[in-house]
C-alpha positions as YAML, in Angstrom:
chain: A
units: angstrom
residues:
- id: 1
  name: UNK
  ca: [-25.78, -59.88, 15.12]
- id: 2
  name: UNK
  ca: [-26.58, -59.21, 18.95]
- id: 3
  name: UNK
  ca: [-29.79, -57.23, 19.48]
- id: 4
  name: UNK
  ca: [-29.87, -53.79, 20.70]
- id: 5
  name: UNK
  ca: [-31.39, -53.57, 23.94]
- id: 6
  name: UNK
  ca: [-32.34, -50.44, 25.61]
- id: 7
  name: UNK
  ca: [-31.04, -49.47, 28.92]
- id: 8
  name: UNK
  ca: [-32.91, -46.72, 30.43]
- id: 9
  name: UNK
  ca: [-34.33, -43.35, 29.18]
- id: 10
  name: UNK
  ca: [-35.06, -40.24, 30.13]
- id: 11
  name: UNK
  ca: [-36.57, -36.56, 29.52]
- id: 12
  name: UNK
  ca: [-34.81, -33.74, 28.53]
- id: 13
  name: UNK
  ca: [-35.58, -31.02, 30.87]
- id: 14
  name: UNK
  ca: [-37.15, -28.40, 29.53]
- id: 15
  name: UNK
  ca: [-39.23, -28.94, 26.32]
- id: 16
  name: UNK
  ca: [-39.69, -33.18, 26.61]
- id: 17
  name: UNK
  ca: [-38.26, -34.93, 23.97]
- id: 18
  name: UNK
  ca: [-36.66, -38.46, 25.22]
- id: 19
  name: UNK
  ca: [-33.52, -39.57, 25.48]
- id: 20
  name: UNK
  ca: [-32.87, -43.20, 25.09]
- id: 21
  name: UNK
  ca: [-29.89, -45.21, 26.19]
- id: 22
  name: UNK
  ca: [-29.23, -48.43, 23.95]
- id: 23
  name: UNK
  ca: [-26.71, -50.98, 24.09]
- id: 24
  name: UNK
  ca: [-25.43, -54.18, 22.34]
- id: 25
  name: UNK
  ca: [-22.70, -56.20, 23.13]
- id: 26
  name: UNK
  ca: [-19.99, -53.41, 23.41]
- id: 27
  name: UNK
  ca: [-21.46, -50.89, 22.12]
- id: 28
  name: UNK
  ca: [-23.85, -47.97, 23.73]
- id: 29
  name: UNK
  ca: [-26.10, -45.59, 21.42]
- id: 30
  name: UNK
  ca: [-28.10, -42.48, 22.53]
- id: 31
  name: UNK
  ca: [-30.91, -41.64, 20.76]
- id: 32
  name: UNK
  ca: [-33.60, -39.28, 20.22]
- id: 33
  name: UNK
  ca: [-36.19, -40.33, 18.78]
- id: 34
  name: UNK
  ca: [-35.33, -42.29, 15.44]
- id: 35
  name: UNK
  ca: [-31.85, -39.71, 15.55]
- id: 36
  name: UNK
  ca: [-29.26, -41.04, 16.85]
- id: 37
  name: UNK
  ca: [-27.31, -38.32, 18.28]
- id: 38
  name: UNK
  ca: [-23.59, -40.36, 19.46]
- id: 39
  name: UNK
  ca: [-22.31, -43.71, 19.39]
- id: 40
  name: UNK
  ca: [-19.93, -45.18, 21.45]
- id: 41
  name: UNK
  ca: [-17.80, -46.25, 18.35]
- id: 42
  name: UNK
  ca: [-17.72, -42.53, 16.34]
- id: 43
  name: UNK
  ca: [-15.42, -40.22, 18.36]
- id: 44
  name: UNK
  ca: [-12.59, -39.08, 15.89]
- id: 45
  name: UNK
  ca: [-14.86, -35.32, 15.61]
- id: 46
  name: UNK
  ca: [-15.35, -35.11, 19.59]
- id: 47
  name: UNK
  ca: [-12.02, -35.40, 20.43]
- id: 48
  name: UNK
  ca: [-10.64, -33.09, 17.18]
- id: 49
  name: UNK
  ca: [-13.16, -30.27, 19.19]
- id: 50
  name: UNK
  ca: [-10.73, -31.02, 22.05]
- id: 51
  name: UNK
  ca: [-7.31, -31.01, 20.07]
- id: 52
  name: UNK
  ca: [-7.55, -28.43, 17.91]
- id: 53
  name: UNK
  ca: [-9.06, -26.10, 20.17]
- id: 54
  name: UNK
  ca: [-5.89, -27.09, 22.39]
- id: 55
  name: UNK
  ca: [-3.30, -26.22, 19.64]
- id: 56
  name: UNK
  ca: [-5.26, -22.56, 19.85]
- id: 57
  name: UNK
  ca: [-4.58, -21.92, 23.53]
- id: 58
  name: UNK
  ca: [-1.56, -23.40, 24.80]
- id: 59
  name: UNK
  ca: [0.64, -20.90, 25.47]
- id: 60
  name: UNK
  ca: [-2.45, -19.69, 28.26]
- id: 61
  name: UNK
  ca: [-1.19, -20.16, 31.38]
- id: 62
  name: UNK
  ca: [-3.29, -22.65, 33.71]
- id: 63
  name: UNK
  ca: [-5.81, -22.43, 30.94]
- id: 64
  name: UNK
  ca: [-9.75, -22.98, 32.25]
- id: 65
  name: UNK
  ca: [-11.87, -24.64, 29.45]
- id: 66
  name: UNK
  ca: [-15.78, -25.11, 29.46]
- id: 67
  name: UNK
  ca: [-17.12, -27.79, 27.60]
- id: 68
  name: UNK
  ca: [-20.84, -28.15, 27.12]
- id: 69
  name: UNK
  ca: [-22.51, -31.28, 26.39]
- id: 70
  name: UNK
  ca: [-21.01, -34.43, 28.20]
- id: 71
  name: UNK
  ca: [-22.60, -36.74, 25.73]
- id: 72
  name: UNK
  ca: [-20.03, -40.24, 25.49]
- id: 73
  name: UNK
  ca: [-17.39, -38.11, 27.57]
- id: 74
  name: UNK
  ca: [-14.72, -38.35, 24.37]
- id: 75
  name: UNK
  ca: [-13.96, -34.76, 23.99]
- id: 76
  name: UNK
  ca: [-13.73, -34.63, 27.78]
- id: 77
  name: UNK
  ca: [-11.24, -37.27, 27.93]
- id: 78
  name: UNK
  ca: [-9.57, -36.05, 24.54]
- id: 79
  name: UNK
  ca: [-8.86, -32.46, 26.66]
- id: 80
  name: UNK
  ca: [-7.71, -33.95, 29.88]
- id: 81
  name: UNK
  ca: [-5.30, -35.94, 27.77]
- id: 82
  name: UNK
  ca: [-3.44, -32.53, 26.04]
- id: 83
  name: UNK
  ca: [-4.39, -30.07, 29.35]
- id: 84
  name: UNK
  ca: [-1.94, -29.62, 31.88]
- id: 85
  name: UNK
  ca: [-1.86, -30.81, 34.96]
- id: 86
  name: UNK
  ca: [-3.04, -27.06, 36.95]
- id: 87
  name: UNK
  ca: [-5.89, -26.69, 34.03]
- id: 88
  name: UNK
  ca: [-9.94, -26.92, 35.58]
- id: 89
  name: UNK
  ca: [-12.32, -28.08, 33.10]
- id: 90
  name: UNK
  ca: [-15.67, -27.53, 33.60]
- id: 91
  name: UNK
  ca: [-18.31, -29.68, 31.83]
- id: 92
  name: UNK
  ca: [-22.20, -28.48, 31.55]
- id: 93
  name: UNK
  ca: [-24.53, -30.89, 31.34]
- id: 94
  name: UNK
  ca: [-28.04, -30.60, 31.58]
- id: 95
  name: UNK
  ca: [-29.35, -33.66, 31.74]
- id: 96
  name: UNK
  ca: [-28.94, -35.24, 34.69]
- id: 97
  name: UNK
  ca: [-29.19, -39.10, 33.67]
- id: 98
  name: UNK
  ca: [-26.33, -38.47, 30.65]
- id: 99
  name: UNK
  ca: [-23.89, -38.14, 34.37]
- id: 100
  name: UNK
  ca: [-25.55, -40.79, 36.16]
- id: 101
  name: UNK
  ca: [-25.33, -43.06, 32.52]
- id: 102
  name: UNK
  ca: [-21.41, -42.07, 32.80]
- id: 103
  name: UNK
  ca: [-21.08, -43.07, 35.91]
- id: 104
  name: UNK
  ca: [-23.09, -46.14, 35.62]
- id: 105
  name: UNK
  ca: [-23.26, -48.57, 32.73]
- id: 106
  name: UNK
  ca: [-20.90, -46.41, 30.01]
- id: 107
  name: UNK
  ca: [-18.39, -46.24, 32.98]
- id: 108
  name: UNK
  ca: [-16.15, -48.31, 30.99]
- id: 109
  name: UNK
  ca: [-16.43, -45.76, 28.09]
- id: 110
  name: UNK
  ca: [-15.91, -42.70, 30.60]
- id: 111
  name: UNK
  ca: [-12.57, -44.91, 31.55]
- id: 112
  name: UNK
  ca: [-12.38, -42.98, 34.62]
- id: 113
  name: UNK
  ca: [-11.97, -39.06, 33.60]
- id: 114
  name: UNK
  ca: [-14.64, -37.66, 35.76]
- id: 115
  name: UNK
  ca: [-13.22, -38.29, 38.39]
- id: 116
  name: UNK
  ca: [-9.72, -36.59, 37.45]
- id: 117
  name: UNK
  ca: [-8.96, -33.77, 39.62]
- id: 118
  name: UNK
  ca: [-9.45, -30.96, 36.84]
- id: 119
  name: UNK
  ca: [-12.77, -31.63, 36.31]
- id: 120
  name: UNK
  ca: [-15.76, -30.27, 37.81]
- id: 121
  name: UNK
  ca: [-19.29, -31.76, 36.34]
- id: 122
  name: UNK
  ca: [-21.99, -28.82, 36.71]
- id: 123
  name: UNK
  ca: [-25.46, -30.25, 35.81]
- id: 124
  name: UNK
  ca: [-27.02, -27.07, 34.20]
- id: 125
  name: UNK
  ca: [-27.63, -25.51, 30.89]
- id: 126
  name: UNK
  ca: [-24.59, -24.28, 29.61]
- id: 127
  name: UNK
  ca: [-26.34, -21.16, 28.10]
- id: 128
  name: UNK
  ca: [-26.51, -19.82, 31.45]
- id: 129
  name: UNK
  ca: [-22.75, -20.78, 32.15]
- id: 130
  name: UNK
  ca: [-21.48, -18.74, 29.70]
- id: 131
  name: UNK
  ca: [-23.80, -15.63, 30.38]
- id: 132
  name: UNK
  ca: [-22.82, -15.22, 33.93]
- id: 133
  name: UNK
  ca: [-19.48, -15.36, 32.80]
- id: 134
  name: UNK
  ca: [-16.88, -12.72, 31.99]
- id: 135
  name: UNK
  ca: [-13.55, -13.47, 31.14]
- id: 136
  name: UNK
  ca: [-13.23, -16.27, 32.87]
- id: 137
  name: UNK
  ca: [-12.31, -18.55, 30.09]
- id: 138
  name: UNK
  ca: [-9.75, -20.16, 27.66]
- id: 139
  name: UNK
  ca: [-11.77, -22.07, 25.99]
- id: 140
  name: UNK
  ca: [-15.51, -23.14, 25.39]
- id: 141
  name: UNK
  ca: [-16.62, -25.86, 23.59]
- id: 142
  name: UNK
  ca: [-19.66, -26.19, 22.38]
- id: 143
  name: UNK
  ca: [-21.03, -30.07, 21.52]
- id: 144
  name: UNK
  ca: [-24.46, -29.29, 21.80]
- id: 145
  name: UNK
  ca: [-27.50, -30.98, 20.00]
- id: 146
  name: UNK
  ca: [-26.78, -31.53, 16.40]
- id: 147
  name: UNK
  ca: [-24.70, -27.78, 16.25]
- id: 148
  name: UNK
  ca: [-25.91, -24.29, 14.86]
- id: 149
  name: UNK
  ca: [-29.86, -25.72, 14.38]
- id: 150
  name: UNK
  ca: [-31.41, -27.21, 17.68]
- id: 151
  name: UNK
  ca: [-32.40, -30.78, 17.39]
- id: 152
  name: UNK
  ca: [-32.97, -31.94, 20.60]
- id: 153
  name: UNK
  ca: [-34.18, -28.47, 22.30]
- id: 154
  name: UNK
  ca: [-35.21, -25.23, 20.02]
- id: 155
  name: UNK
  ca: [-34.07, -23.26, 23.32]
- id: 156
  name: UNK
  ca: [-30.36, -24.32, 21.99]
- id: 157
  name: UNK
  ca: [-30.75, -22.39, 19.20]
- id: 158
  name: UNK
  ca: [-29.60, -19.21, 21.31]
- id: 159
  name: UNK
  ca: [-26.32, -20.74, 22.14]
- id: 160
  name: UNK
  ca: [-25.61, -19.50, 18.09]
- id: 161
  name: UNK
  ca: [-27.61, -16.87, 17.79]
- id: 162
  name: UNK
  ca: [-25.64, -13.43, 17.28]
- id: 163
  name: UNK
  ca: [-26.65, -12.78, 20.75]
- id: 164
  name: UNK
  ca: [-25.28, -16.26, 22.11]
- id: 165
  name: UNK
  ca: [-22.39, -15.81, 20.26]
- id: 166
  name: UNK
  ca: [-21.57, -12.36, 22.09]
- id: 167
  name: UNK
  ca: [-22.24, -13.91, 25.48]
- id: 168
  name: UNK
  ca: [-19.55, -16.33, 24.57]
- id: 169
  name: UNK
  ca: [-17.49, -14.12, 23.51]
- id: 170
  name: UNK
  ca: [-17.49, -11.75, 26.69]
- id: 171
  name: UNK
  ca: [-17.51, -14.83, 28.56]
- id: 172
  name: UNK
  ca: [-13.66, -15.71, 27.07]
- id: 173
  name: UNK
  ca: [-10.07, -14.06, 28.07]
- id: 174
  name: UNK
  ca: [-8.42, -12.26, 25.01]
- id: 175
  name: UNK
  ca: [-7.45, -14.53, 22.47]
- id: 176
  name: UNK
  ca: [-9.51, -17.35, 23.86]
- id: 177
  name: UNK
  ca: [-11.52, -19.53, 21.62]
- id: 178
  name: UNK
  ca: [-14.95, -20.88, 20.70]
- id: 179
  name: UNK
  ca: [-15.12, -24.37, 19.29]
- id: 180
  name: UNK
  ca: [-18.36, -25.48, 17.88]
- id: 181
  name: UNK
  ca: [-19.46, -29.08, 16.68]
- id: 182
  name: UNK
  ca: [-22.27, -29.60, 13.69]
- id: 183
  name: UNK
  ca: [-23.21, -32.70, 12.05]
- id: 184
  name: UNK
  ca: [-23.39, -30.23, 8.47]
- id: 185
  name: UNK
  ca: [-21.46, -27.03, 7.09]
- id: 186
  name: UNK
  ca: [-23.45, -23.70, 7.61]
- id: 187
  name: UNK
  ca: [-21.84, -21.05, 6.23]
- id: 188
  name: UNK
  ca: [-24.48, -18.39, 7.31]
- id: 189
  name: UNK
  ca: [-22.94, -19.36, 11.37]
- id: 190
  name: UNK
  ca: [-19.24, -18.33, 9.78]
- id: 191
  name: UNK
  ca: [-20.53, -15.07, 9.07]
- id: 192
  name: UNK
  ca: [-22.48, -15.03, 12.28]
- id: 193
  name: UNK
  ca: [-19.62, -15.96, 14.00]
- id: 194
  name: UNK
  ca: [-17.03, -13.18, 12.30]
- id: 195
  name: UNK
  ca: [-20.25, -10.44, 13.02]
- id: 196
  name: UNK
  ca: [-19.97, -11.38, 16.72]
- id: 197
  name: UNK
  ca: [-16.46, -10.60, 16.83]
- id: 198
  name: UNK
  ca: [-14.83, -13.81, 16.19]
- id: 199
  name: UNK
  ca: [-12.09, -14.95, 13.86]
- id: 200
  name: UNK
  ca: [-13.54, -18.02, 12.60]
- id: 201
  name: UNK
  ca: [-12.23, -21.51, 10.87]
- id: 202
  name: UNK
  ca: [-14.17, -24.38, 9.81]
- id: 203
  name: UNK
  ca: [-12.23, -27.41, 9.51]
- id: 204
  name: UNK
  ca: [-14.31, -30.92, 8.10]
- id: 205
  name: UNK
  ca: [-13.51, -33.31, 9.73]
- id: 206
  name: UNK
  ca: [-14.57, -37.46, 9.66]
- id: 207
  name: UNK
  ca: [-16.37, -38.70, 12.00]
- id: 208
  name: UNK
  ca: [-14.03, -41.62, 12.58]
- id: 209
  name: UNK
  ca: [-11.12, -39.63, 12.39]
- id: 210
  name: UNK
  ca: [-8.49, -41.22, 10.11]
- id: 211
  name: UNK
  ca: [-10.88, -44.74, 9.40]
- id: 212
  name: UNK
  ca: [-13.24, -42.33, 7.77]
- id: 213
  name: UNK
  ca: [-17.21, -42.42, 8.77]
- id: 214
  name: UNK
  ca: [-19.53, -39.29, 7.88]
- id: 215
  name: UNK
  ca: [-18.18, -35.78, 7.47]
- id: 216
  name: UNK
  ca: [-18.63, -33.27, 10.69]
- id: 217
  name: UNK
  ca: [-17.76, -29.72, 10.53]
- id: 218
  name: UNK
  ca: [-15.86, -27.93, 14.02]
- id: 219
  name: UNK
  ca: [-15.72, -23.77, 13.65]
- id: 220
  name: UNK
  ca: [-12.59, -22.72, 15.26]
- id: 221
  name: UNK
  ca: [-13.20, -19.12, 16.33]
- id: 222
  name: UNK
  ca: [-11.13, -16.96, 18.05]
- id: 223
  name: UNK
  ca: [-11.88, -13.46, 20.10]
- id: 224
  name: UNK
  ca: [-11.17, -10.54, 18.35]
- id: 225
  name: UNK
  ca: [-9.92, -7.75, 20.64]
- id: 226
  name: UNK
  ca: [-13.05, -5.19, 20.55]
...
C-alpha cells in the first residue's frame, strides 16, 4: 500500500481551520482536520448535483449556472459536459489554493475544464455572490462544506439559513433552481427550503454513483413564483 503523502496546505480564510492536500499514487484527498471532506475517487454525488439540476433547466435559453465550492472540480466538469455551448458558468471559490491545487498538481483530475470558455473562476465567498444578485440565474449549486450544518466555516451556515435561502432565491430567474449537497438527510432544511419559497426534492444518492459508496442526499428546489 503506497503511503499518503501530503502536498501542501493551507488556511481557510476567514475563521482558520486548515486545509490539507494529500496524495498517494493516483489518488488526491482534502482534508480538514481528521474529516476528510472529497476524494479524488468519490464523485458519482458531485456530478448528480450537476445532472439533475440540468434535467430541471434545460429548456432555459443560454442558461447561466453558479456553482459554489470548486472542491475536485467534478460537478464543474459534470455541468460543462450537459451545458450548451452559449451557457457561462460561474464557480465561487473562496479559497484561493483549492484553484491554484486545480491548476497545479490535481490538473490531471481538473482534465482541463477551467479553462473551457464558459467558465469564469471568481475566488470569493459565494454568500456574497448570490446576495448581490437578482435574477441573474438558472441555476445555483451549492457544494459547500459538509451541506445544511457548517463544518469547515460556521459563517456557511447562512448560506441555509431561511434568510440565505431567500437571497438565493431572489438571486434565480423564475423557475430556476437551487441544488444543495449534504453528506446526511435533514428534513428540518426541506421545510426550510419550502418556507423560503422553494419547491423542494431530496433525492439519496451514492456516493459512487452506480458502484455504491456512502449515501449523500442533493435537495432539488425550485422557485416558486411569489
Amino acid at each position: 500500500m503506497l503511503p499518503w503523502i501530503q502536498l501542501d496546505s493551507t488556511i481557510i480564510p476567514g475563521e482558520g481551520g486548515e486545509l490539507r492536500l494529500k496524495q498517494r499514487g493516483s489518488e488526491f484527498s482534502i482534508m480538514l482536520g481528521s474529516n476528510e471532506l472529497m476524494n479524488s475517487r468519490l464523485s458519482g454525488s458531485e456530478e448528480a448535483l450537476a445532472t439533475l439540476s440540468y434535467e430541471r433547466i434545460k429548456d432555459h435559453k443560454r442558461p447561466k449556472v453558479l456553482i459554489g465550492g470548486l472542491g475536485m472540480g467534478f460537478t464543474l466538469r459534470a455541468a460543462l459536459a450537459v451545458l450548451p455551448a452559449d451557457a457561462e458558468v460561474v464557480v465561487a471559490e473562496l479559497v484561493p489554493a483549492v484553484v491554484a491545487w486545480a491548476r497545479g498538481p490535481m490538473a490531471e483530475v481538473f482534465k482541463g475544464c477551467l479553462g473551457d470558455p464558459r467558465v469564469l473562476i471568481h475566488q470569493g465567498d459565494v454568500g456574497e455572490t448570490i446576495r448581490s444578485a437578482r435574477a441573474s440565474f438558472d441555476a445555483i449549486l451549492l457544494d459547500v462544506d459538509n451541506g445544511p450544518e457548517g463544518l469547515t466555516r460556521k459563517s456557511n451556515d447562512r448560506l441555509y439559513d431561511f434568510n440565505g435561502l431567500r437571497a438565493s432565491r431572489n438571486a434565480l430567474h423564475p423557475g430556476g433552481i437551487l441544488a444543495v449537497w449534504s453528506s446526511s438527510p435533514d428534513p428540518s432544511f426541506t421545510r426550510r427550503l419550502r418556507d423560503a419559497g422553494f419547491s423542494p426534492d431530496a433525492v439519496n444518492i451514492r456516493a459512487n454513483g452506480k458502484r455504491g459508496g456512502a449515501r449523500h442526499v442533493i435537495w432539488l428546489a425550485v422557485k416558486q413564483l411569489a
